[in-house]
Structures are given as C-alpha cells and as structure tokens.
C-alpha cells in the first residue's frame, strides 16, 4: 500500500528557521555539494525509491537533497526518538518536497509507526543508522525483501547487527557498511562525536569540566574522541574497557584505566560509548557520589541500566531540560541526561557539518555504487570501495585548501621493492 500521508512532523510553520539552518550546514559540506551538482546532471538514482532512517538534522537534510537531486524519491524517518530537529523536518517537507516522518520526543509507538511509514514507501534502497528499517524489513515486512537492491548502514552498532544477520545466513539484501569507510569513522566517530558529546553534556548541565573526574566507558573511535576532548577541557579522564588492546592504548594515551566498579566510586561525570548493554548497572550506581552525572553517546539507550536506576530511586524529578534527578534512599542524587539516549544528538545538534560532509558523501556515493553494481552484489555486508573512500579524502583536503606531496616514480618503485637496503 502506498504512503497516503506524506509527512508527520511537529509544525510546518518552523520551516523558515529549518531552511536557514540547513543552508548554514551546507556551507560546511562542500564535498556533498559537489556530489549534488554532479547528481543533478547525471541522475544516477533516477526513479529509485529510497527509505532513509537517519537522525533528522541539518546535515541529513543536505544528504536528502543530494539523493533527490540524483533523481531518487526519498522518504525520511528518524533513527532515534530524541534526535529530530523539528524545524529541519518541517523545512524538508515545505521547502524541499521530501516526505518526513519524525517528531522530536516521539514515543516508542510513534517512532516505530514512522519507520513503518518509511517502509510503506516500498524502498529499492534503504539507508539506516542503527539498522531499524532493515530490522522491520527482516521481520514484519519480509515480503518486501526481494524488491530491495541494497542498503547502507551509518553506524558501528548497525554494522554489528547486520554482520550478525549475515553470519546467521539471514541477510535479505546487500549492505554497504558506510561506518567502515575511513573517511567516516576516523573523523565522524572520533572528532564529530567527541566534540558534540561534550557539547551535549555542557548544554544540558552547564557543568565545568575542568578539574572533574570524567569517566568514559569504551575506548573505541567514539570513546577516544570523547576522552581527548574532555581532557582538552581540563578534566581528569578515566577509561573503562573490556578489550586489553584498547585499555592499553588508553593507558598509553595518558588516561587512567579502571574497572567501572572502581571508576563509579570517584567519577563526577560518566559517558558510555561502547555499543554494549549494561555498562553502568545498579551495582555501579550504588557506589556513585552525590551529584554524579550520567550520559550515553553509544547508539542505543541500553548502556546505562535505566530500569535499575529508576528502581533504586525513592524520588525522581525533572531537574532541568534534558536532565532527570534520581534521589537514592541515602539522600544521594544522581543525574541522567537525555534519558540515556545519544547525548550529542538529544541535548545538542549532533556532529558538526564539516565531518558529516564526509560521512554523507560516503552515503551518497555508496547509493550510486549500489545502483550501478546491483547485478553483482550478493547478500553480504560490503565495505565502501577503497576508491570512493580515497576520493572523498582527496576532495575534502582540496576543499580545506590543503596540498600534499605526490610520490615520485622512484619512490613508488622503492616502496614496492624488497631488494634495496642500506
Ligand atoms: N553519538 C553518535 O553520534 C555516534 C556516532 C558514531 C557512533 N556511535 C555509536 O557509538 C558506539 C561506539 O562506536 P565506536 O565506533 O566507538 O565502536 P568501537 O567498536 O570502535 O568501540 C567500542 C569500544 O567499547 C568497548 N566495550 C564494549 N563493551 C564494553 C563494556 N561493557 N565496558 C567497557 N568497554 C566496552 C569495546 O572493547 C570497544 O573498544 C556504537 O554504538 C556506535 O554506533 C554514536
């Protein structure tokens, strides 16, 4: 059944502000803009229906515009109930004629009904951030699997879920793992999430980081970025890990490494960034100091055990926007930001456009690649082709006005040989 209602957004009157902010982000997204110009001429996505489930931000709006410029018929829904920017959603509908189903603060039922609406679009291409559309297609909408050429996946957690689906032999169509591109995770996960996570914590609490003990759960790409930015603001950073290699790296980067049970006793601010569940549990909360602030920047709201926090509390109260206060029976107060959901997208604006330029260039070019290579792609999770990754790096450097050296013929030969020594 075709979608009858082409949007569900908070308020279309917010569109003018959304347009201004989309244009502002666009100034920082020159690589995507160049792709959009080429797409307009070449129409590589002509006639393709795309259902995209992404954070509805200014940067995503510029991606949606790019896909549409390439000839695609795009429907967008949110990949998190709290990350939608309502003015952007309105602008996409009013100004750019793109169907959007997303409202900031939507409840779980609405969130999933919006994903259903995107799936009703009968996509031939999917774009996910956390694999929620693909999840619905592989459960309630299996009859649509055969119509789909390929999907792309934006984040680490989504790629993990899709690789699990592939390993089970159940993946219904090819996937391009955008997160695995170097021009994505090296910059977006590290610098983008690093900065915007700190931004979210500060906007929500106005806390001073200098002199605080800042506990980072997980030292992957995201954790590294958050830790280095927290240190840059003068915090003493403590890292918790389960992987010995990553723990060693954190220690040699100069951070204190502790098990969460110990970190819980001394931390002032906590931020989980693991993609795992139960990183902060009741046992940890019992040990925390009065005033401890908890946040999460991993994909799902399962890293902090919210039910446990609730059950330990004798009283809960809305302390300020995005901050909930939990009072324990001994009088300690623990604060949770943005319901334990992605703090950078819930309490701030998500990644700066300059890094999303590369992430979304990968999305646009991966969609083009999937269409052009549909006949040869199997039901597997593929990396972004290296040529695309390198081309994005080259273009980004050019737009930043940075020149680099070129290998001479002699150097290229030397680097490819084994017989030249001292
Ligand atoms: N907030 C955002 O905008 C944003 C952006 C990019 C990625 N993400 C999400 O952030 C999460 C992390 O992404 P990443 O790219 O850094 O992944 P990653 O795989 O590089 O790193 C995760 C790290 O967490 C560690 N870990 C796992 N379980 C743990 C536990 N119980 N305690 C301590 N450490 C543990 C792992 O050993 C690993 O080092 C994912 O959910 C990803 O989808 C969020």
Tab-separated table of C-alpha atoms and ligand atoms in Angstrom:
chain	number	residue	atom	x	y	z
A	1	UNK	CA	0.000	0.000	0.000
A	2	UNK	CA	1.455	3.360	-0.974
A	3	UNK	CA	2.000	6.014	1.658
A	4	UNK	CA	-1.062	8.223	1.675
A	5	UNK	CA	0.086	10.771	4.227
A	6	UNK	CA	3.428	12.151	3.065
A	7	UNK	CA	4.607	13.605	6.344
A	8	UNK	CA	4.240	13.652	10.081
A	9	UNK	CA	6.246	16.495	11.576
A	10	UNK	CA	5.726	18.750	14.576
A	11	UNK	CA	4.868	22.050	12.926
A	12	UNK	CA	5.275	23.140	9.301
A	13	UNK	CA	5.488	26.767	10.465
A	14	UNK	CA	9.009	26.002	11.719
A	15	UNK	CA	10.194	25.567	8.103
A	16	UNK	CA	11.842	29.009	7.554
A	17	UNK	CA	14.183	28.529	10.535
A	18	UNK	CA	14.948	24.998	9.304
A	19	UNK	CA	15.834	26.317	5.836
A	20	UNK	CA	18.246	28.868	7.328
A	21	UNK	CA	19.977	26.209	9.423
A	22	UNK	CA	20.139	23.706	6.523
A	23	UNK	CA	21.820	26.390	4.412
A	24	UNK	CA	24.238	27.142	7.252
A	25	UNK	CA	25.261	23.468	7.447
A	26	UNK	CA	25.544	23.331	3.657
A	27	UNK	CA	28.346	25.905	3.767
A	28	UNK	CA	30.419	23.357	5.686
A	29	UNK	CA	29.566	20.484	3.336
A	30	UNK	CA	31.385	21.263	0.074
A	31	UNK	CA	32.126	17.637	-0.859
A	32	UNK	CA	28.451	16.713	-0.629
A	33	UNK	CA	27.552	19.886	-2.557
A	34	UNK	CA	29.898	18.876	-5.386
A	35	UNK	CA	28.289	15.425	-5.462
A	36	UNK	CA	24.851	17.061	-5.508
A	37	UNK	CA	25.804	19.152	-8.553
A	38	UNK	CA	27.062	16.082	-10.393
A	39	UNK	CA	23.987	14.061	-9.352
A	40	UNK	CA	21.767	16.805	-10.744
A	41	UNK	CA	23.450	16.467	-14.147
A	42	UNK	CA	23.861	12.695	-14.250
A	43	UNK	CA	20.720	11.489	-12.405
A	44	UNK	CA	22.328	8.236	-11.138
A	45	UNK	CA	19.411	7.473	-8.805
A	46	UNK	CA	16.681	8.314	-11.288
A	47	UNK	CA	13.383	6.690	-10.339
A	48	UNK	CA	14.726	4.820	-7.302
A	49	UNK	CA	12.705	4.843	-4.087
A	50	UNK	CA	14.885	5.349	-1.010
A	51	UNK	CA	13.739	4.945	2.594
A	52	UNK	CA	16.230	6.621	4.890
A	53	UNK	CA	16.151	6.214	8.672
A	54	UNK	CA	18.685	8.751	9.924
A	55	UNK	CA	18.922	11.428	12.598
A	56	UNK	CA	16.823	14.256	11.168
A	57	UNK	CA	19.396	17.041	11.384
A	58	UNK	CA	20.534	19.858	9.095
A	59	UNK	CA	23.296	17.644	7.688
A	60	UNK	CA	20.869	14.819	6.922
A	61	UNK	CA	18.664	17.352	5.147
A	62	UNK	CA	21.570	18.115	2.809
A	63	UNK	CA	22.039	14.403	2.149
A	64	UNK	CA	18.318	14.006	1.391
A	65	UNK	CA	18.536	16.972	-1.013
A	66	UNK	CA	21.504	15.294	-2.710
A	67	UNK	CA	19.679	11.987	-3.169
A	68	UNK	CA	16.673	13.828	-4.543
A	69	UNK	CA	18.907	15.830	-6.906
A	70	UNK	CA	20.183	12.469	-8.172
A	71	UNK	CA	16.636	11.523	-9.159
A	72	UNK	CA	15.610	9.473	-6.113
A	73	UNK	CA	12.202	9.551	-4.453
A	74	UNK	CA	13.199	9.873	-0.789
A	75	UNK	CA	11.267	9.265	2.425
A	76	UNK	CA	12.984	10.073	5.710
A	77	UNK	CA	12.198	8.907	9.245
A	78	UNK	CA	14.135	9.364	12.486
A	79	UNK	CA	16.681	6.865	13.753
A	80	UNK	CA	16.192	7.998	17.350
A	81	UNK	CA	13.113	9.398	19.129
A	82	UNK	CA	15.027	12.376	20.576
A	83	UNK	CA	17.371	13.393	17.758
A	84	UNK	CA	14.924	15.063	15.357
A	85	UNK	CA	15.288	18.782	14.725
A	86	UNK	CA	11.659	19.771	14.191
A	87	UNK	CA	12.479	22.857	12.119
A	88	UNK	CA	14.554	20.729	9.749
A	89	UNK	CA	11.773	18.166	9.402
A	90	UNK	CA	9.343	20.988	8.546
A	91	UNK	CA	11.763	22.563	6.056
A	92	UNK	CA	12.310	19.286	4.225
A	93	UNK	CA	8.560	18.908	3.704
A	94	UNK	CA	7.733	22.536	2.918
A	95	UNK	CA	10.768	23.754	1.047
A	96	UNK	CA	12.423	20.681	-0.425
A	97	UNK	CA	9.360	18.492	-1.019
A	98	UNK	CA	10.800	15.488	0.783
A	99	UNK	CA	8.487	13.251	2.827
A	100	UNK	CA	9.470	13.171	6.514
A	101	UNK	CA	8.092	11.177	9.447
A	102	UNK	CA	9.814	12.420	12.601
A	103	UNK	CA	8.955	14.437	15.701
A	104	UNK	CA	11.405	15.185	18.497
A	105	UNK	CA	10.329	13.382	21.672
A	106	UNK	CA	8.001	10.944	19.897
A	107	UNK	CA	7.051	7.905	21.999
A	108	UNK	CA	8.153	4.407	21.046
A	109	UNK	CA	4.898	3.566	19.251
A	110	UNK	CA	5.124	6.716	17.125
A	111	UNK	CA	8.811	6.063	16.467
A	112	UNK	CA	8.003	2.619	15.052
A	113	UNK	CA	4.922	3.852	13.182
A	114	UNK	CA	7.212	6.357	11.449
A	115	UNK	CA	9.582	3.553	10.468
A	116	UNK	CA	6.545	1.673	9.116
A	117	UNK	CA	5.634	4.741	7.076
A	118	UNK	CA	9.133	4.771	5.577
A	119	UNK	CA	8.830	1.069	4.759
A	120	UNK	CA	5.387	1.702	3.179
A	121	UNK	CA	7.320	3.717	0.588
A	122	UNK	CA	8.372	0.310	-0.890
A	123	UNK	CA	12.075	1.173	-0.990
A	124	UNK	CA	14.529	-0.221	-3.504
A	125	UNK	CA	17.355	1.264	-1.444
A	126	UNK	CA	17.483	1.636	2.332
A	127	UNK	CA	19.677	3.899	4.430
A	128	UNK	CA	19.930	3.122	8.109
A	129	UNK	CA	21.621	4.460	11.226
A	130	UNK	CA	21.260	1.540	13.637
A	131	UNK	CA	19.547	-0.940	11.257
A	132	UNK	CA	15.975	-0.258	12.406
A	133	UNK	CA	14.446	-0.173	8.895
A	134	UNK	CA	16.329	-3.322	8.000
A	135	UNK	CA	15.090	-4.877	11.258
A	136	UNK	CA	11.453	-4.219	10.281
A	137	UNK	CA	12.056	-5.483	6.725
A	138	UNK	CA	13.561	-8.717	8.078
A	139	UNK	CA	10.680	-9.361	10.493
A	140	UNK	CA	7.231	-7.890	9.742
A	141	UNK	CA	7.860	-6.994	6.061
A	142	UNK	CA	9.788	-9.943	4.683
A	143	UNK	CA	7.677	-9.902	1.508
A	144	UNK	CA	9.428	-6.635	0.541
A	145	UNK	CA	12.982	-8.009	0.843
A	146	UNK	CA	13.078	-9.087	-2.810
A	147	UNK	CA	12.387	-5.536	-4.050
A	148	UNK	CA	15.486	-4.126	-2.429
A	149	UNK	CA	18.719	-3.704	-4.360
A	150	UNK	CA	20.862	-2.755	-1.391
A	151	UNK	CA	21.032	-0.846	1.873
A	152	UNK	CA	23.623	1.326	3.560
A	153	UNK	CA	24.421	1.452	7.267
A	154	UNK	CA	25.801	4.513	9.006
A	155	UNK	CA	26.904	3.402	12.474
A	156	UNK	CA	29.014	0.822	14.333
A	157	UNK	CA	26.064	-0.697	16.187
A	158	UNK	CA	24.100	-1.118	12.936
A	159	UNK	CA	27.051	-2.772	11.207
A	160	UNK	CA	27.421	-5.201	14.142
A	161	UNK	CA	23.726	-6.139	13.889
A	162	UNK	CA	23.938	-6.599	10.107
A	163	UNK	CA	27.080	-8.719	10.280
A	164	UNK	CA	25.240	-10.908	12.812
A	165	UNK	CA	22.342	-11.206	10.341
A	166	UNK	CA	24.798	-12.141	7.574
A	167	UNK	CA	26.532	-14.712	9.823
A	168	UNK	CA	23.141	-16.295	10.539
A	169	UNK	CA	22.601	-16.606	6.764
A	170	UNK	CA	19.534	-14.363	7.038
A	171	UNK	CA	20.603	-11.124	5.388
A	172	UNK	CA	17.988	-10.371	2.737
A	173	UNK	CA	19.923	-7.941	0.501
A	174	UNK	CA	23.440	-6.479	0.102
A	175	UNK	CA	24.631	-3.857	2.568
A	176	UNK	CA	27.316	-1.244	2.224
A	177	UNK	CA	28.802	-0.545	5.634
A	178	UNK	CA	29.368	3.202	5.420
A	179	UNK	CA	30.679	3.244	9.010
A	180	UNK	CA	33.659	1.139	7.920
A	181	UNK	CA	34.945	3.793	5.492
A	182	UNK	CA	37.987	5.537	6.917
A	183	UNK	CA	36.589	8.901	5.865
A	184	UNK	CA	33.621	8.045	8.101
A	185	UNK	CA	34.694	6.503	11.401
A	186	UNK	CA	38.128	8.132	11.725
A	187	UNK	CA	36.530	11.569	11.648
A	188	UNK	CA	32.803	11.312	12.385
A	189	UNK	CA	33.022	8.832	15.276
A	190	UNK	CA	36.150	10.378	16.755
A	191	UNK	CA	36.127	14.141	16.142
A	192	UNK	CA	32.421	14.609	15.419
A	193	UNK	CA	31.106	12.569	18.334
A	194	UNK	CA	33.979	13.687	20.551
A	195	UNK	CA	33.089	17.358	20.231
A	196	UNK	CA	29.305	17.070	20.042
A	197	UNK	CA	29.096	14.731	23.045
A	198	UNK	CA	30.921	17.220	25.239
A	199	UNK	CA	28.672	19.926	23.736
A	200	UNK	CA	25.561	17.914	24.706
A	201	UNK	CA	26.739	17.336	28.280
A	202	UNK	CA	27.586	21.001	28.735
A	203	UNK	CA	24.376	22.329	27.138
A	204	UNK	CA	22.309	20.003	29.332
A	205	UNK	CA	24.074	20.728	32.635
A	206	UNK	CA	26.344	23.780	32.202
A	207	UNK	CA	28.845	21.798	34.273
A	208	UNK	CA	32.507	22.878	34.398
A	209	UNK	CA	34.712	20.066	33.114
A	210	UNK	CA	37.990	21.463	34.415
A	211	UNK	CA	39.111	19.547	37.488
A	212	UNK	CA	36.351	16.916	37.192
A	213	UNK	CA	36.832	13.173	37.008
A	214	UNK	CA	35.283	12.253	33.663
A	215	UNK	CA	34.653	8.535	33.134
A	216	UNK	CA	34.460	7.282	29.527
A	217	UNK	CA	33.001	3.794	29.017
A	218	UNK	CA	34.730	2.216	25.993
A	219	UNK	CA	37.831	3.366	24.122
A	220	UNK	CA	36.767	2.783	20.539
A	221	UNK	CA	36.592	5.527	17.930
A	222	UNK	CA	33.909	7.379	19.843
A	223	UNK	CA	35.435	6.840	23.283
A	224	UNK	CA	38.830	8.095	22.114
A	225	UNK	CA	37.251	11.267	20.764
A	226	UNK	CA	35.227	11.942	23.918
A	227	UNK	CA	38.221	11.236	26.176
A	228	UNK	CA	40.582	13.534	24.306
A	229	UNK	CA	38.034	16.365	24.192
A	230	UNK	CA	37.226	16.004	27.904
A	231	UNK	CA	40.925	16.149	28.683
A	232	UNK	CA	41.221	19.225	26.489
A	233	UNK	CA	38.646	20.922	28.735
A	234	UNK	CA	40.761	20.149	31.800
A	235	UNK	CA	39.060	17.011	33.086
A	236	UNK	CA	40.913	14.053	34.568
A	237	UNK	CA	39.813	11.215	32.283
A	238	UNK	CA	39.205	7.663	33.463
A	239	UNK	CA	38.576	4.985	30.825
A	240	UNK	CA	36.821	1.644	31.347
A	241	UNK	CA	37.313	-1.136	28.799
A	242	UNK	CA	36.878	-4.878	28.240
A	243	UNK	CA	39.443	-5.155	25.423
A	244	UNK	CA	43.065	-5.358	26.639
A	245	UNK	CA	44.442	-3.699	23.484
A	246	UNK	CA	42.118	-0.724	23.759
A	247	UNK	CA	42.756	-0.465	27.517
A	248	UNK	CA	46.494	-0.431	26.872
A	249	UNK	CA	46.074	2.271	24.260
A	250	UNK	CA	44.034	4.372	26.698
A	251	UNK	CA	46.691	3.964	29.375
A	252	UNK	CA	49.478	4.977	26.988
A	253	UNK	CA	47.420	7.920	25.758
A	254	UNK	CA	47.760	9.073	29.351
A	255	UNK	CA	44.317	8.230	30.732
A	256	UNK	CA	43.651	6.369	33.963
A	257	UNK	CA	42.147	2.925	33.265
A	258	UNK	CA	39.887	1.342	35.881
A	259	UNK	CA	37.080	-1.205	36.074
A	260	UNK	CA	33.692	0.532	36.178
A	261	UNK	CA	33.109	-0.613	39.777
A	262	UNK	CA	36.123	1.449	40.891
A	263	UNK	CA	35.517	4.348	38.498
A	264	UNK	CA	31.933	4.565	39.796
A	265	UNK	CA	33.202	5.498	43.269
A	266	UNK	CA	35.199	8.526	42.132
A	267	UNK	CA	33.653	9.746	38.866
A	268	UNK	CA	31.863	13.115	38.621
A	269	UNK	CA	30.628	12.750	35.017
A	270	UNK	CA	30.096	9.475	33.162
A	271	UNK	CA	29.669	8.934	29.445
A	272	UNK	CA	29.224	5.487	27.926
A	273	UNK	CA	30.387	4.925	24.331
A	274	UNK	CA	30.545	1.160	23.878
A	275	UNK	CA	27.579	-0.014	21.776
A	276	UNK	CA	27.122	-2.597	24.567
A	277	UNK	CA	24.380	-3.013	27.173
A	278	UNK	CA	24.593	-2.768	30.955
A	279	UNK	CA	27.843	-0.786	31.115
A	280	UNK	CA	26.521	1.158	34.124
A	281	UNK	CA	24.370	-1.045	36.361
A	282	UNK	CA	22.667	-0.859	39.772
A	283	UNK	CA	25.878	-2.096	41.395
A	284	UNK	CA	27.736	0.910	39.970
A	285	UNK	CA	25.011	3.424	40.817
A	286	UNK	CA	25.058	2.267	44.463
A	287	UNK	CA	28.733	3.290	44.643
A	288	UNK	CA	28.393	6.689	42.994
A	289	UNK	CA	28.920	10.044	44.677
A	290	UNK	CA	26.147	12.533	45.320
A	291	UNK	CA	25.763	14.667	42.183
A	292	UNK	CA	27.188	12.179	39.687
A	293	UNK	CA	26.060	12.949	36.114
A	294	UNK	CA	25.343	10.051	33.744
A	295	UNK	CA	25.193	10.228	29.957
A	296	UNK	CA	25.493	7.961	26.954
A	297	UNK	CA	26.669	8.539	23.404
A	298	UNK	CA	26.512	4.937	22.148
A	299	UNK	CA	23.744	4.122	19.690
A	300	UNK	CA	21.030	2.617	21.904
A	301	UNK	CA	19.754	3.644	25.338
A	302	UNK	CA	20.816	0.334	26.908
A	303	UNK	CA	24.314	1.249	28.085
A	304	UNK	CA	23.036	2.754	31.336
A	305	UNK	CA	20.595	0.414	33.082
A	306	UNK	CA	17.703	2.886	33.325
A	307	UNK	CA	15.204	0.468	34.930
A	308	UNK	CA	17.766	-0.235	37.669
A	309	UNK	CA	18.335	3.480	38.226
A	310	UNK	CA	14.599	4.005	38.487
A	311	UNK	CA	14.117	1.128	40.909
A	312	UNK	CA	16.921	2.357	43.196
A	313	UNK	CA	15.437	5.852	43.404
A	314	UNK	CA	12.990	6.898	46.103
A	315	UNK	CA	12.143	10.023	44.151
A	316	UNK	CA	12.643	11.289	40.595
A	317	UNK	CA	12.298	14.813	39.367
A	318	UNK	CA	12.856	16.835	36.198
A	319	UNK	CA	15.895	18.900	37.242
A	320	UNK	CA	16.265	20.996	34.078
A	321	UNK	CA	15.779	20.481	30.352
A	322	UNK	CA	17.164	17.054	29.387
A	323	UNK	CA	18.199	16.259	32.989
A	324	UNK	CA	16.356	13.913	35.340
A	325	UNK	CA	17.265	13.726	39.027
A	326	UNK	CA	17.123	10.390	40.879
A	327	UNK	CA	17.241	10.592	44.696
A	328	UNK	CA	18.532	7.463	46.434
A	329	UNK	CA	17.346	6.249	49.867
A	330	UNK	CA	20.532	7.608	51.477
A	331	UNK	CA	19.868	11.063	50.023
A	332	UNK	CA	22.407	10.937	47.165
A	333	UNK	CA	21.205	12.489	43.919
A	334	UNK	CA	22.236	11.038	40.560
A	335	UNK	CA	21.529	12.885	37.308
A	336	UNK	CA	20.709	11.285	33.958
A	337	UNK	CA	20.957	13.303	30.743
A	338	UNK	CA	18.544	12.808	27.813
A	339	UNK	CA	17.067	9.545	29.112
A	340	UNK	CA	20.396	7.828	28.453
A	341	UNK	CA	19.945	8.315	24.704
A	342	UNK	CA	22.655	9.689	22.377
A	343	UNK	CA	23.546	12.826	24.332
A	344	UNK	CA	25.114	14.657	21.404
A	345	UNK	CA	22.006	14.370	19.256
A	346	UNK	CA	19.453	14.721	22.054
A	347	UNK	CA	20.856	17.643	24.039
A	348	UNK	CA	22.952	19.260	21.283
A	349	UNK	CA	22.834	19.294	17.488
A	350	UNK	CA	24.877	16.198	16.656
A	351	UNK	CA	28.110	16.313	14.739
A	352	UNK	CA	29.345	19.483	13.114
A	353	UNK	CA	28.548	19.610	9.388
A	354	UNK	CA	32.206	19.565	8.405
A	355	UNK	CA	32.587	15.905	9.412
A	356	UNK	CA	29.115	14.884	8.264
A	357	UNK	CA	30.199	16.153	4.845
A	358	UNK	CA	32.425	13.084	4.574
A	359	UNK	CA	30.018	10.623	6.202
A	360	UNK	CA	27.198	11.647	3.899
A	361	UNK	CA	29.432	11.829	0.828
A	362	UNK	CA	30.017	8.141	1.598
A	363	UNK	CA	26.257	7.570	1.842
A	364	UNK	CA	25.510	9.302	-1.467
A	365	UNK	CA	28.341	7.621	-3.368
A	366	UNK	CA	27.532	4.215	-1.826
A	367	UNK	CA	23.921	4.556	-3.016
A	368	UNK	CA	25.187	5.387	-6.517
A	369	UNK	CA	27.622	2.451	-6.363
A	370	UNK	CA	24.878	0.050	-5.216
A	371	UNK	CA	22.628	1.034	-8.125
A	372	UNK	CA	25.463	0.790	-10.668
A	373	UNK	CA	26.621	-2.607	-9.342
A	374	UNK	CA	23.277	-4.111	-8.379
A	375	UNK	CA	23.756	-7.131	-10.635
A	376	UNK	CA	26.970	-8.268	-8.986
A	377	UNK	CA	26.267	-7.538	-5.300
A	378	UNK	CA	25.408	-10.542	-3.131
A	379	UNK	CA	23.573	-10.708	0.186
A	380	UNK	CA	26.653	-9.678	2.150
A	381	UNK	CA	27.938	-6.749	4.178
A	382	UNK	CA	30.426	-4.901	1.947
A	383	UNK	CA	32.895	-2.181	2.889
A	384	UNK	CA	32.742	1.110	1.000
A	385	UNK	CA	35.052	0.614	-2.012
A	386	UNK	CA	38.516	1.991	-1.323
A	387	UNK	CA	38.407	4.229	-4.446
A	388	UNK	CA	35.350	6.031	-3.026
A	389	UNK	CA	36.971	6.419	0.395
A	390	UNK	CA	40.211	7.846	-1.053
A	391	UNK	CA	38.353	10.120	-3.453
A	392	UNK	CA	36.380	11.624	-0.550
A	393	UNK	CA	39.618	12.212	1.393
A	394	UNK	CA	41.155	13.865	-1.667
A	395	UNK	CA	38.135	16.093	-2.238
A	396	UNK	CA	37.934	17.023	1.437
A	397	UNK	CA	41.590	18.046	1.525
A	398	UNK	CA	41.055	20.155	-1.594
A	399	UNK	CA	38.073	21.936	-0.033
A	400	UNK	CA	40.172	22.598	3.089
A	401	UNK	CA	42.887	24.141	0.899
A	402	UNK	CA	45.424	21.510	1.954
A	403	UNK	CA	48.034	20.310	-0.552
A	404	UNK	CA	50.031	17.132	-0.078
A	405	UNK	CA	53.133	15.687	-1.736
A	406	UNK	CA	52.986	13.088	-4.501
A	407	UNK	CA	55.190	10.000	-4.649
A	408	UNK	CA	57.896	10.322	-7.295
A	409	UNK	CA	58.264	7.437	-9.710
A	410	UNK	CA	61.474	6.465	-7.942
A	411	UNK	CA	59.770	6.491	-4.525
A	412	UNK	CA	56.845	4.428	-5.780
A	413	UNK	CA	59.301	1.883	-7.154
A	414	UNK	CA	61.288	1.874	-3.894
A	415	UNK	CA	58.178	1.304	-1.783
A	416	UNK	CA	57.161	-1.620	-3.979
A	417	UNK	CA	60.564	-3.334	-3.895
A	418	UNK	CA	62.341	-5.639	-1.445
A	419	UNK	CA	65.929	-5.562	-2.676
A	420	UNK	CA	67.064	-2.015	-1.833
A	421	UNK	CA	68.586	-1.639	1.647
A	422	UNK	CA	71.253	0.490	3.320
B	1	LIG	N1	26.666	9.573	19.292
B	1	LIG	C1	26.916	9.468	17.999
B	1	LIG	O1	26.609	10.359	17.214
B	1	LIG	C2	27.631	8.263	17.487
B	1	LIG	C3	28.470	8.371	16.366
B	1	LIG	C4	29.168	7.238	15.939
B	1	LIG	C5	28.991	6.036	16.603
B	1	LIG	N2	28.104	5.959	17.666
B	1	LIG	C6	27.882	4.728	18.424
B	1	LIG	O2	28.824	4.707	19.495
B	1	LIG	C7	29.090	3.353	19.880
B	1	LIG	C8	30.603	3.100	19.832
B	1	LIG	O3	31.072	3.245	18.488
B	1	LIG	P1	32.613	3.067	18.124
B	1	LIG	O4	32.718	3.354	16.668
B	1	LIG	O5	33.463	3.797	19.083
B	1	LIG	O6	32.762	1.485	18.369
B	1	LIG	P2	34.086	0.648	18.649
B	1	LIG	O7	33.745	-0.759	18.377
B	1	LIG	O8	35.257	1.294	17.935
B	1	LIG	O9	34.337	0.848	20.226
B	1	LIG	C9	33.565	0.310	21.245
B	1	LIG	C10	34.503	0.029	22.414
B	1	LIG	O10	33.715	-0.305	23.566
B	1	LIG	C11	34.377	-1.366	24.249
B	1	LIG	N3	33.401	-2.070	25.090
B	1	LIG	C12	32.450	-2.973	24.725
B	1	LIG	N4	31.761	-3.380	25.804
B	1	LIG	C13	32.262	-2.706	26.869
B	1	LIG	C14	31.960	-2.687	28.261
B	1	LIG	N5	30.991	-3.446	28.773
B	1	LIG	N6	32.691	-1.875	29.071
B	1	LIG	C15	33.692	-1.096	28.569
B	1	LIG	N7	34.027	-1.079	27.260
B	1	LIG	C16	33.319	-1.875	26.422
B	1	LIG	C17	34.959	-2.225	23.129
B	1	LIG	O11	36.003	-3.056	23.612
B	1	LIG	C18	35.446	-1.161	22.143
B	1	LIG	O12	36.774	-0.779	22.403
B	1	LIG	C19	28.290	2.497	18.897
B	1	LIG	O13	27.046	2.201	19.483
B	1	LIG	C20	28.102	3.422	17.713
B	1	LIG	O14	27.013	3.025	16.914
B	1	LIG	C21	27.461	7.053	18.132
